[in-house]
Each structure stands twice: as C-alpha cells, then as structure tokens.
C-alpha positions in Angstrom: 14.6 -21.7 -6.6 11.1 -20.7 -6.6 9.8 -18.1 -8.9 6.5 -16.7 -8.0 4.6 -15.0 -11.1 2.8 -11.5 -11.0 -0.2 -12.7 -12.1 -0.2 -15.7 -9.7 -0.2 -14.0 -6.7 -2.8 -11.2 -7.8 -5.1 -13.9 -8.1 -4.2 -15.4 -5.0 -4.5 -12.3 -3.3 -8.0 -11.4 -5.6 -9.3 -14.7 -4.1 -8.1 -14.2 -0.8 -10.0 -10.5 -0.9 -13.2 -12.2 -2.2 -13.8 -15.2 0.0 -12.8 -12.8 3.1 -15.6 -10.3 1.8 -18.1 -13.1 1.3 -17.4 -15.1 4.4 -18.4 -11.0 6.2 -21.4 -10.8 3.7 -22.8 -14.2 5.1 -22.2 -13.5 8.4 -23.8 -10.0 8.5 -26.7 -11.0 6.2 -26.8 -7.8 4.1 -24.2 -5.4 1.8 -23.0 -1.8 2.5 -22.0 -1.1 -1.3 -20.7 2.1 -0.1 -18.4 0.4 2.5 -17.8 -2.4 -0.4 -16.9 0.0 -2.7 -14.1 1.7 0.0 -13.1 -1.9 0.4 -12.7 -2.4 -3.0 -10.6 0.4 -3.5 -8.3 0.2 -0.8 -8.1 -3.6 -1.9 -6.9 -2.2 -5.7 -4.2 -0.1 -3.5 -2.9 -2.7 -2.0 -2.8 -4.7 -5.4 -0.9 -1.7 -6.7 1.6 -1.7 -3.6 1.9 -5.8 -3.8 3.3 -5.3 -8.1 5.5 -2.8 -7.2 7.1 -3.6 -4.4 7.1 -7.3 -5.1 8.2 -7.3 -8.7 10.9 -5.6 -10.4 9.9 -2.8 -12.6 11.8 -4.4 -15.5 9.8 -6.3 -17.8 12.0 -9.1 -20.7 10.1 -10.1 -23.3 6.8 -8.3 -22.7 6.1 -10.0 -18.7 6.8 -8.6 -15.4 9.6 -10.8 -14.0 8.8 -13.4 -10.9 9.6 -12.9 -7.4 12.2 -15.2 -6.8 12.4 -17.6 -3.5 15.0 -19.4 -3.0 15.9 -21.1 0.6 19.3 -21.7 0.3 19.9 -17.5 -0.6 17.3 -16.6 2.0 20.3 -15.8 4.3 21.7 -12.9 4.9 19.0 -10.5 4.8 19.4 -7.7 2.7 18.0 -5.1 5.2 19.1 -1.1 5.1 17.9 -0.1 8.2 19.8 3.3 8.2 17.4 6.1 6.3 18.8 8.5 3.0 21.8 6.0 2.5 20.6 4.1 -0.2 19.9 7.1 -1.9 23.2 7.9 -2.5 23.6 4.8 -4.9 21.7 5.3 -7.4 23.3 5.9 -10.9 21.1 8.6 -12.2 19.2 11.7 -11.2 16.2 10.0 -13.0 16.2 6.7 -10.8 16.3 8.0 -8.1 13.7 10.7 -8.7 11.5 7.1 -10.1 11.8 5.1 -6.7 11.3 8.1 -4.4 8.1 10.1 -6.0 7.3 6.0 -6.7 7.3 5.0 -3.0 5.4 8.0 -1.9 2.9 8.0 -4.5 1.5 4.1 -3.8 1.0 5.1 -0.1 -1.0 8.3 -0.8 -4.3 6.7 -1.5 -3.6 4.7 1.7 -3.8 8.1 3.1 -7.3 8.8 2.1 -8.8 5.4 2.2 -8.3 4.7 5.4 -10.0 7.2 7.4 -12.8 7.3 5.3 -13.2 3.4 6.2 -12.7 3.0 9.9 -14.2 6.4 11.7 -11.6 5.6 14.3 -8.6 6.7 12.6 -9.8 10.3 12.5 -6.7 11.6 13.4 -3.0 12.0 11.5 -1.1 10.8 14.1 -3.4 7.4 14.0 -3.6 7.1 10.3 -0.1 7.8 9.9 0.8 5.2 12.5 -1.1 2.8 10.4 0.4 3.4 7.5 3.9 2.9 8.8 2.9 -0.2 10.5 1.4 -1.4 6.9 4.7 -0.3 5.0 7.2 -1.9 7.8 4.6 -4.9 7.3 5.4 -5.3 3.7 9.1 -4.9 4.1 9.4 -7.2 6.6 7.5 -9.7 4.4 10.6 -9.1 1.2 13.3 -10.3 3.9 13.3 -14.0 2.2 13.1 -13.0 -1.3 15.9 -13.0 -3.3 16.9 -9.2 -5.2 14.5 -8.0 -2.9 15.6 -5.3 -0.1 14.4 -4.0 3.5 14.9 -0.6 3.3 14.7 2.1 5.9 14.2 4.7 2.7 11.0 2.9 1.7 9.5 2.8 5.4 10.3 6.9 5.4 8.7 7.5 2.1 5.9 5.4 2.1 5.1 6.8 5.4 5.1 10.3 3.7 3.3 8.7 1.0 0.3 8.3 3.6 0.5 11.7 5.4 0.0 13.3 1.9 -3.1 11.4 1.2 -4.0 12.1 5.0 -3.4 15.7 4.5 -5.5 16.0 1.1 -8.5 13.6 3.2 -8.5 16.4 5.7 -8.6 19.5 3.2 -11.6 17.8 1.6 -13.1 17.4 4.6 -12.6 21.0 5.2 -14.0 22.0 2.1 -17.0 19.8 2.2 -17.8 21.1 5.6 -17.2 24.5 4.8 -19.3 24.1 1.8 -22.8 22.6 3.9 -21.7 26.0 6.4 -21.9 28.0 3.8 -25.4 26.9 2.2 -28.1 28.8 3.3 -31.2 27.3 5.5 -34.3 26.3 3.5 
C-alpha cells in the first residue's frame, strides 16, 4: 500500500502549476498579471477541490490523513452511479448537511472563475458543461484509491456548485453594466 500525503501532492501540483505558467511566460515573452492573477485563483480552487475530495476530512494526531493506493484493493470500484441514494446513508442530519453544502460550495468559485478567464464560456449552458466535465474528471480520477468513492451525488452537487457561482458571475455582470448605464456622460 501506497500512502500519498496532503502536503506531497500540493506541492506536486504547486510545481506542476508553476513550470506550466512559466513554460507560457517564456513562450509569450511578456505577463498579463491580471490573467495571472485569475490563473492564480482558479489554481487555489482547484487546490481547495484536490484536499477535499482527495483527503478525508478527519485529521489523527494533528495531520490530514494520506490518500491511500493500494493495487491489489484497486478492484472493485467503488462507483455510485445512481444520484440522491447515498444520501440516504448517512448517520446524522449534520453529515449530511457537511458533504452536501461541502460539495456545492468548492465548485462555486469554479463558477465565477471561469467565465471571467476564457471569454468563450459566456454562457451557462457552456460553463456549466465545464464544470461537470471537471467534477466527473475528478471522480473518475478517485476510482483506484482505496476509501475513496465515485459518486453520482458529488457529480450533481458540484455541478450545482458551479451554476451558483455562474449565476452570482452573471448578476455582477448585470450590476456592473447597469451601473456604467447609469453614469451620466462627461
């Protein structure tokens, strides 16, 4: 068995993030620190996706516990693909209440980031799309780790995660346009 620490793989992924961004900066020859800065963020979401959906919430003795590979337990996949069934299993009102607002919450900032990023997702059906394509990425990617799951739950609420933070994107884009409308002509 493998065990695969938090802090490991946020620096793998840190690095990852930085040699991608400076392989782009040499090749372009110049830095949009505005576009950095949306990179940058939408980066830190997916750092914030990758802890909580990789490692257990629980913490013994202080650390976040490892995600745990193990080949010969790899088989069979622990995959829920029918939607609103896990639900039913947890133990307390509380849990529950946790994973759900949890799940939706991590993917709102997806929501948001990503229009304001690539002009071509300008529209809900697009972004949302994305988003749902990201979230079945990432629980596709949990089908050979042991005590992790593939749920059909998470795909639905992270999805609604991202149509939240699409929705609050386009109300303030309505209110910012609304507001230059409103300004009078100098």
């Amino acid at each position: 068995m493998i065990e695969i620490s938090f802090l490991f793989t946020e620096c793998l992924f840190a690095l990852c993030w930085l040699l991608l961004r400076a392989a782009v900066w040499h090749r372009q020859k110049h830095i949009d620190w505005k576009r950095e800065c949306m990179l940058l963020l939408m980066a830190v979401n997916l750092a914030v996706i990758l802890r909580f959906v990789f490692f257990p919430m629980a913490r013994v003795d202080g650390r976040v516990q490892p995600l745990l590979f193990d080949p010969a337990r790899i088989l069979p996949f622990r995959i829920n693909p029918l939607p609103f069934v896990n639900l039913k299993l947890y133990t307390s009102k509380s849990n529950l209440l946790l994973n759900v607002l949890g799940n939706v919450a991590m993917f709102i900032p997806t929501g948001i980031i990503l229009p304001l990023l690539y002009g071509k997702l300008n529209r809900l059906w697009k972004v949302v799309g994305v988003g749902a394509l990201l979230s079945l990425g990432i629980e596709i990617l949990q089908l050979p780790f042991f005590g992790r799951t593939t749920d059909a739950d998470d795909l639905v609420q992270n999805t609604c995660g991202v149509l939240i933070g699409y929705g609050i994107y386009a109300l303030a884009r309505r209110w910012r346009r609304r507001g230059k409308a409103d300004r009078p002509e100098e």
